[in-house]
Amino acid sequence: MTDDARHNAKMKRIKAVRDKIQSTKTREGGLLIVHTGNGKGKSTAAFGMVARCLGWGMKVGIVQFVKGTWETGERNFFARFPDTCLYRTMGEGFTWETQDRARDVAAARAGWEMACALMDDASIQFLLLDELNIALRYDQLPIADVVDRLRSRRSDLHIAVTGRHAKPELIEIADLVTEMTLVKHPYQAGMKAQRGVDY
Amino acid sequence: MTDDARHNAKMKRIKAVRDKIQSTKTREGGLLIVHTGNGKGKSTAAFGMVARCLGWGMKVGIVQFVKGTWETGERNFFARFPDTCLYRTMGEGFTWETQDRARDVAAARAGWEMACALMDDASIQFLLLDELNIALRYDQLPIADVVDRLRSRRSDLHIAVTGRHAKPELIEIADLVTEMTLVKHPYQAGMKAQRGVDY
């Protein structure tokens, strides 16, 4: 056998195994997705999913916790599609910016109320709760209530939750969890946050 | 001091430290970004960056290696902006689908030629080389040539490279590397790939 023939025979075997495994993957339905970890890409990947959904004609809701006080490329962009992408920035800034716990809690609660309203909107097929993990980490929202509400959502609704330090209770009920692990970050080399890449 | 006053004082201290660190982050310029690992979100986060760039009025190039033979939400979506987002699908499918190494190599070379052409297009500010890591892993392209070309790119051009098994030579020259780590995947629970989330 030539190298090419050997390669092709090997690929045929791989495909047979893959097809067999694939045939067992038949379930579908709304996923609870969590992006956490110290690396970059948590919100970014969720926004990639938003783009994918819009590409399939799905309607999307976005609630941004914490973030909201500064201009971002993602909001500039997705706000251009107000009929199919409901973009709600509900944050007041990081805790060290607001320096006001009562205000942080009020903003988190308002964000969560918005999230619940969008969960109840049957036209929405994908809901992004950006940085919800941060609001949960600082106990601005009761984790038990949030978990209950997420579990009892419509069975066809995908929800993506982002932010560092996802609570174990959330990981437990999630279907898809990715940890973005920092290998190398330009910040370490003195680079500042840049448009397009970071915000 | 009340709890709130203690919290606010602590946040002031955190902000002072953060501002001091932030003031040392002054450099900017084109980054070489790598998304790798077995977890989900590598291409997805790169597409999130594409959305961010478009939100800032930046022009984007996308070259998809490997992928290209099936319909995706991301292409459906970003192909709507042909003036600001040059979307080039150059792949012929996974190696076990094509079962033809010569064809895989030819597709990778054509993809790389397209990538070089877009690197030379001074109007482009962000270039996504989706799944280039796969073409490199299977030695469909010479890593030394690719590294040389990426290093000698324009200093203001961001390039994002995605795919599992990023080569050490690529990690070495990258500015920003995130490893997407699989914690939990719905595939393991018998769920199939779904629109919006997976493609």
Coordinates of C-alpha atoms in Angstrom, one line a residue:
Chain A
M1 CA 0.0 0.0 0.0
T2 CA 1.2 3.5 -0.7
D3 CA 1.1 6.1 2.1
D4 CA -1.9 7.7 0.5
A5 CA -3.8 4.5 0.4
R6 CA -2.9 3.7 4.0
H7 CA -4.1 7.2 5.0
N8 CA -7.4 6.8 3.2
A9 CA -8.0 3.3 4.7
K10 CA -7.3 4.7 8.2
M11 CA -9.7 7.6 7.6
K12 CA -12.4 5.2 6.4
R13 CA -12.0 3.3 9.7
I14 CA -12.2 6.5 11.7
K15 CA -15.3 7.6 9.9
A16 CA -17.0 4.3 10.6
V17 CA -16.3 4.6 14.3
R18 CA -17.4 8.3 14.3
D19 CA -20.6 7.5 12.4
K20 CA -21.5 4.8 14.9
I21 CA -20.9 7.1 17.9
Q22 CA -22.8 9.9 16.2
S23 CA -25.8 7.7 15.6
T24 CA -26.3 7.5 19.4
K25 CA -26.4 11.3 19.7
T26 CA -30.1 11.9 19.0
R27 CA -31.4 14.1 21.8
E28 CA -31.9 17.8 21.4
G29 CA -33.3 20.6 23.5
G30 CA -32.5 23.8 25.3
L31 CA -29.0 23.7 26.9
L32 CA -27.8 25.5 30.0
I33 CA -24.3 26.6 29.0
V34 CA -21.7 28.0 31.4
H35 CA -18.4 29.7 30.4
T36 CA -16.1 30.3 33.3
G37 CA -12.4 30.3 34.2
N38 CA -9.7 33.0 34.4
G39 CA -9.0 33.0 30.6
K40 CA -10.3 35.2 27.9
G41 CA -13.2 34.2 25.7
K42 CA -16.1 33.6 28.1
S43 CA -18.4 36.4 27.0
T44 CA -16.7 36.4 23.6
A45 CA -17.8 32.8 22.9
A46 CA -21.3 33.5 24.1
F47 CA -21.4 36.4 21.6
G48 CA -20.2 34.0 18.9
M49 CA -23.2 31.8 19.7
V50 CA -25.5 34.9 19.4
A51 CA -24.1 35.4 15.9
R52 CA -24.7 31.8 15.1
C53 CA -28.3 32.0 16.4
L54 CA -29.0 35.1 14.4
G55 CA -27.6 33.3 11.3
W56 CA -30.3 30.6 11.7
G57 CA -33.1 33.2 12.2
M58 CA -33.4 32.5 15.9
K59 CA -34.4 35.3 18.3
V60 CA -31.9 36.2 21.0
G61 CA -32.0 37.9 24.4
I62 CA -29.0 39.4 26.0
V63 CA -28.8 40.6 29.6
Q64 CA -25.5 42.1 30.7
F65 CA -24.9 42.1 34.4
V66 CA -22.0 44.2 35.8
K67 CA -21.1 45.6 32.4
G68 CA -23.1 48.4 30.9
T69 CA -21.3 51.7 31.7
W70 CA -18.8 51.7 28.9
E71 CA -19.1 51.5 25.1
T72 CA -18.4 48.0 23.6
G73 CA -18.1 46.7 20.1
E74 CA -20.5 43.9 20.9
R75 CA -23.3 46.2 21.9
N76 CA -22.5 48.6 19.0
F77 CA -22.9 45.6 16.7
F78 CA -25.7 43.5 18.1
A79 CA -27.9 46.6 18.9
R80 CA -28.2 47.0 15.1
F81 CA -30.7 44.1 15.1
P82 CA -33.3 45.3 17.6
D83 CA -36.0 43.0 16.2
T84 CA -34.1 39.8 16.6
C85 CA -31.6 40.6 19.3
L86 CA -33.0 42.2 22.5
Y87 CA -29.8 43.7 24.1
R88 CA -30.3 44.8 27.7
T89 CA -27.3 46.3 29.5
M90 CA -28.3 46.3 33.2
G91 CA -24.9 46.6 35.0
E92 CA -23.5 49.6 36.7
G93 CA -19.8 48.7 36.6
F94 CA -17.5 46.5 38.6
T95 CA -17.8 46.5 42.4
W96 CA -14.6 48.6 42.7
E97 CA -16.0 51.2 40.3
T98 CA -19.4 51.6 41.9
Q99 CA -18.0 51.3 45.5
D100 CA -21.6 51.0 46.6
R101 CA -23.0 47.5 47.5
A102 CA -26.6 48.6 47.7
R103 CA -26.4 49.9 44.2
D104 CA -24.7 46.7 42.9
V105 CA -27.4 44.6 44.5
A106 CA -30.2 46.8 43.0
A107 CA -28.6 46.5 39.6
A108 CA -28.3 42.7 39.9
R109 CA -31.9 42.4 40.9
A110 CA -33.1 44.5 38.0
G111 CA -30.9 42.4 35.7
W112 CA -32.4 39.2 37.0
E113 CA -36.0 40.6 36.6
M114 CA -35.1 41.4 33.0
A115 CA -33.7 37.9 32.6
C116 CA -36.9 36.3 34.0
A117 CA -39.0 38.4 31.6
L118 CA -37.0 37.2 28.7
M119 CA -37.2 33.6 29.8
D120 CA -41.0 34.1 29.8
D121 CA -40.9 35.5 26.2
A122 CA -41.7 32.4 24.1
S123 CA -40.3 34.0 21.0
I124 CA -36.7 33.9 22.4
Q125 CA -34.7 30.8 21.7
F126 CA -31.3 31.8 23.1
L127 CA -30.7 33.9 26.2
L128 CA -27.3 35.2 27.2
L129 CA -26.9 36.1 30.9
D130 CA -23.5 37.8 30.6
E131 CA -21.5 38.0 33.8
L132 CA -24.3 36.6 35.9
N133 CA -21.6 34.5 37.6
I134 CA -20.1 37.8 39.0
A135 CA -23.4 38.8 40.5
L136 CA -23.8 35.4 42.1
R137 CA -20.2 35.3 43.4
Y138 CA -20.8 38.5 45.3
D139 CA -24.1 37.2 46.6
Q140 CA -26.0 40.0 44.9
L141 CA -28.6 37.4 44.0
P142 CA -29.7 34.3 45.9
I143 CA -28.1 31.2 44.1
A144 CA -31.0 28.9 45.2
D145 CA -33.6 31.1 43.5
V146 CA -31.5 31.5 40.4
V147 CA -30.9 27.8 40.1
D148 CA -34.6 27.0 40.6
R149 CA -35.6 29.5 37.9
L150 CA -33.0 28.3 35.4
R151 CA -34.0 24.6 35.9
S152 CA -37.7 25.4 35.4
R153 CA -37.2 27.3 32.2
R154 CA -38.9 26.2 28.9
S155 CA -37.3 23.0 27.6
D156 CA -36.5 24.5 24.2
L157 CA -34.6 27.6 25.5
H158 CA -30.8 27.7 25.4
I159 CA -29.3 29.8 28.2
A160 CA -25.6 30.8 28.4
V161 CA -24.2 32.1 31.6
T162 CA -20.7 33.7 31.7
G163 CA -18.2 35.0 34.2
R164 CA -15.4 33.8 36.4
H165 CA -16.0 31.7 39.5
A166 CA -19.2 29.9 38.4
K167 CA -20.9 28.5 41.5
P168 CA -20.8 24.7 41.9
E169 CA -24.6 24.7 42.1
L170 CA -24.8 26.2 38.6
I171 CA -22.1 23.8 37.2
E172 CA -24.1 21.0 38.7
I173 CA -27.3 21.8 36.7
A174 CA -25.5 22.9 33.5
D175 CA -25.4 20.8 30.3
L176 CA -22.3 22.4 28.7
V177 CA -19.5 23.8 30.8
T178 CA -16.3 25.2 29.4
E179 CA -13.4 26.6 31.5
M180 CA -11.4 29.2 29.6
T181 CA -7.9 28.7 30.9
L182 CA -5.4 31.5 30.6
V183 CA -2.2 30.3 28.9
K184 CA -0.7 33.6 27.9
H185 CA -2.3 37.1 28.1
P186 CA -1.0 40.3 26.5
Y187 CA -1.9 42.2 29.6
Q188 CA 1.0 40.4 31.2
A189 CA 3.3 41.9 28.6
G190 CA 2.0 45.5 29.2
M191 CA -0.6 45.6 26.5
K192 CA -3.8 47.4 27.2
A193 CA -7.3 46.3 26.4
Q194 CA -8.0 46.9 22.7
R195 CA -11.1 47.4 20.6
G196 CA -12.3 44.3 18.8
V197 CA -10.3 41.9 20.9
D198 CA -11.2 42.9 24.4
Y199 CA -14.4 44.9 24.1
Chain B
M1 CA -18.1 51.1 60.5
T2 CA -21.2 49.5 58.9
D3 CA -20.8 46.6 56.5
D4 CA -21.6 48.9 53.7
A5 CA -19.0 51.4 54.7
R6 CA -16.4 48.6 55.1
H7 CA -17.3 47.2 51.6
N8 CA -17.0 50.7 50.1
A9 CA -13.6 51.3 51.7
K10 CA -12.4 47.9 50.5
M11 CA -13.5 48.7 47.0
K12 CA -11.7 52.0 47.1
R13 CA -8.5 50.2 48.0
I14 CA -9.0 47.6 45.2
K15 CA -9.6 50.4 42.7
A16 CA -6.5 52.2 43.7
V17 CA -4.4 49.0 43.2
R18 CA -6.1 48.3 39.9
D19 CA -5.7 51.8 38.6
K20 CA -2.0 51.7 39.4
I21 CA -1.5 48.4 37.6
Q22 CA -3.7 49.6 34.7
S23 CA -1.5 52.7 34.2
T24 CA 1.4 50.4 33.3
K25 CA -0.6 48.8 30.5
T26 CA 0.1 51.2 27.7
R27 CA 1.2 49.3 24.7
E28 CA -1.2 48.4 21.8
G29 CA -0.8 46.8 18.5
G30 CA -1.8 43.7 16.5
L31 CA -2.1 40.6 18.6
L32 CA -1.5 37.0 17.6
I33 CA -4.3 35.2 19.3
V34 CA -4.6 31.4 19.7
H35 CA -7.7 29.5 20.9
T36 CA -6.9 25.8 21.5
G37 CA -7.9 22.9 23.8
N38 CA -10.5 20.2 23.7
G39 CA -13.3 22.3 25.1
K40 CA -16.0 24.2 23.1
G41 CA -15.7 27.9 22.3
K42 CA -12.5 28.2 20.2
S43 CA -14.0 29.2 16.9
T44 CA -17.0 30.6 18.7
A45 CA -15.0 33.1 20.7
A46 CA -13.1 34.1 17.6
F47 CA -16.5 34.9 15.9
G48 CA -17.4 36.9 19.0
M49 CA -14.3 39.0 18.3
V50 CA -15.4 39.4 14.7
A51 CA -18.7 40.8 16.0
R52 CA -16.8 43.2 18.3
C53 CA -14.6 44.4 15.5
L54 CA -17.5 45.0 13.2
G55 CA -19.1 47.0 16.0
W56 CA -16.1 49.3 16.0
G57 CA -16.2 49.7 12.2
M58 CA -13.1 47.6 11.7
K59 CA -12.8 45.4 8.5
V60 CA -12.4 41.7 9.1
G61 CA -11.2 38.8 7.1
I62 CA -12.1 35.2 7.8
V63 CA -10.5 32.1 6.3
Q64 CA -12.0 28.8 7.3
F65 CA -9.7 25.8 7.0
V66 CA -11.2 22.3 7.1
K67 CA -14.7 23.6 7.5
G68 CA -16.7 24.7 4.5
T69 CA -18.8 21.9 3.3
W70 CA -21.8 22.3 5.5
E71 CA -24.1 25.2 6.3
T72 CA -23.4 27.2 9.5
G73 CA -25.1 29.9 11.4
E74 CA -21.9 31.9 11.6
R75 CA -21.4 32.0 7.8
N76 CA -25.1 32.7 7.2
F77 CA -24.8 35.6 9.6
F78 CA -21.4 37.2 8.8
A79 CA -21.9 36.7 5.0
R80 CA -24.6 39.4 5.3
F81 CA -21.8 42.0 5.6
P82 CA -19.7 41.4 2.5
D83 CA -18.2 44.9 2.5
T84 CA -16.7 44.7 6.0
C85 CA -16.4 41.0 6.5
L86 CA -14.6 39.0 3.9
Y87 CA -15.7 35.4 4.6
R88 CA -13.8 32.7 2.8
T89 CA -14.6 29.1 3.4
M90 CA -11.7 27.1 2.0
G91 CA -12.1 23.7 3.7
E92 CA -13.2 20.5 2.2
G93 CA -14.3 18.7 5.4
F94 CA -12.5 16.7 8.1
T95 CA -9.8 14.3 7.0
W96 CA -12.1 11.3 7.7
E97 CA -14.8 12.8 5.5
T98 CA -12.5 13.6 2.5
Q99 CA -10.5 10.4 2.9
D100 CA -8.0 11.9 0.5
R101 CA -4.8 13.4 1.8
A102 CA -3.8 15.0 -1.5
R103 CA -7.1 16.9 -1.5
D104 CA -6.7 17.9 2.1
V105 CA -3.2 19.3 1.4
A106 CA -4.4 21.2 -1.7
A107 CA -7.3 22.7 0.3
A108 CA -5.0 23.8 3.1
R109 CA -2.6 25.4 0.6
A110 CA -5.4 27.3 -1.1
G111 CA -6.6 28.4 2.4
W112 CA -3.1 29.6 3.3
E113 CA -2.7 31.5 0.0
M114 CA -6.0 33.2 0.8
A115 CA -4.8 34.0 4.3
C116 CA -1.6 35.6 2.9
A117 CA -3.6 37.7 0.5
L118 CA -5.8 39.0 3.3
M119 CA -2.7 39.7 5.4
D120 CA -1.5 41.8 2.6
D121 CA -4.8 43.7 2.4
A122 CA -4.0 46.8 4.4
S123 CA -7.7 47.6 4.9
I124 CA -8.2 44.5 7.1
Q125 CA -7.6 45.0 10.8
F126 CA -8.6 41.5 12.2
L127 CA -8.0 38.2 10.4
L128 CA -9.5 34.9 11.7
L129 CA -7.7 31.8 10.5
D130 CA -10.3 29.3 11.7
E131 CA -9.1 25.7 12.3
L132 CA -5.6 26.5 10.9
N133 CA -4.3 24.5 13.9
I134 CA -5.9 21.4 12.3
A135 CA -4.1 21.9 9.0
L136 CA -0.9 22.4 10.9
R137 CA -1.4 19.3 13.1
Y138 CA -1.7 17.1 10.1
D139 CA 1.3 18.7 8.4
Q140 CA -0.8 19.9 5.5
L141 CA 1.2 23.1 5.8
P142 CA 4.8 23.6 6.8
I143 CA 4.8 25.1 10.4
A144 CA 8.1 27.0 9.8
D145 CA 6.7 28.9 6.8
V146 CA 3.5 29.7 8.6
V147 CA 5.3 31.0 11.7
D148 CA 7.6 33.1 9.6
R149 CA 4.7 34.7 7.7
L150 CA 2.6 35.3 10.9
R151 CA 5.6 37.0 12.6
S152 CA 6.3 39.2 9.7
R153 CA 2.7 40.5 9.4
R154 CA 1.8 44.2 9.6
S155 CA 2.2 45.4 13.2
D156 CA -1.4 46.7 13.4
L157 CA -3.1 43.4 12.3
H158 CA -4.8 41.2 14.8
I159 CA -4.8 37.5 13.8
A160 CA -6.8 34.8 15.6
V161 CA -5.9 31.2 15.0
T162 CA -8.3 28.4 16.3
G163 CA -8.3 24.7 16.5
R164 CA -7.2 21.8 18.8
H165 CA -3.6 20.9 19.3
A166 CA -2.0 24.2 18.6
K167 CA 1.7 23.6 17.7
P168 CA 4.2 24.8 20.4
E169 CA 5.9 26.9 17.7
L170 CA 2.7 28.9 17.3
I171 CA 2.1 29.2 21.1
E172 CA 5.6 30.5 21.4
I173 CA 5.1 33.5 19.1
A174 CA 1.5 34.2 20.2
D175 CA 0.5 37.2 22.4
L176 CA -2.8 35.8 23.7
V177 CA -3.4 32.1 24.2
T178 CA -6.5 30.6 25.8
E179 CA -7.1 26.9 26.3
M180 CA -10.8 26.0 26.2
T181 CA -11.0 23.2 28.7
L182 CA -13.9 20.8 28.6
V183 CA -15.7 20.5 31.9
K184 CA -19.0 19.1 30.8
H185 CA -20.3 18.5 27.2
P186 CA -23.9 17.7 26.2
Y187 CA -22.5 15.2 23.6
Q188 CA -21.5 13.0 26.6
A189 CA -25.2 13.0 27.5
G190 CA -26.4 11.9 24.1
M191 CA -27.2 15.3 22.8
K192 CA -26.5 16.0 19.1
A193 CA -25.0 19.2 17.7
Q194 CA -27.5 22.0 17.6
R195 CA -28.0 25.1 15.6
G196 CA -26.9 28.3 17.3
V197 CA -24.9 26.5 19.9
D198 CA -22.7 24.2 17.9
Y199 CA -22.7 25.6 14.3

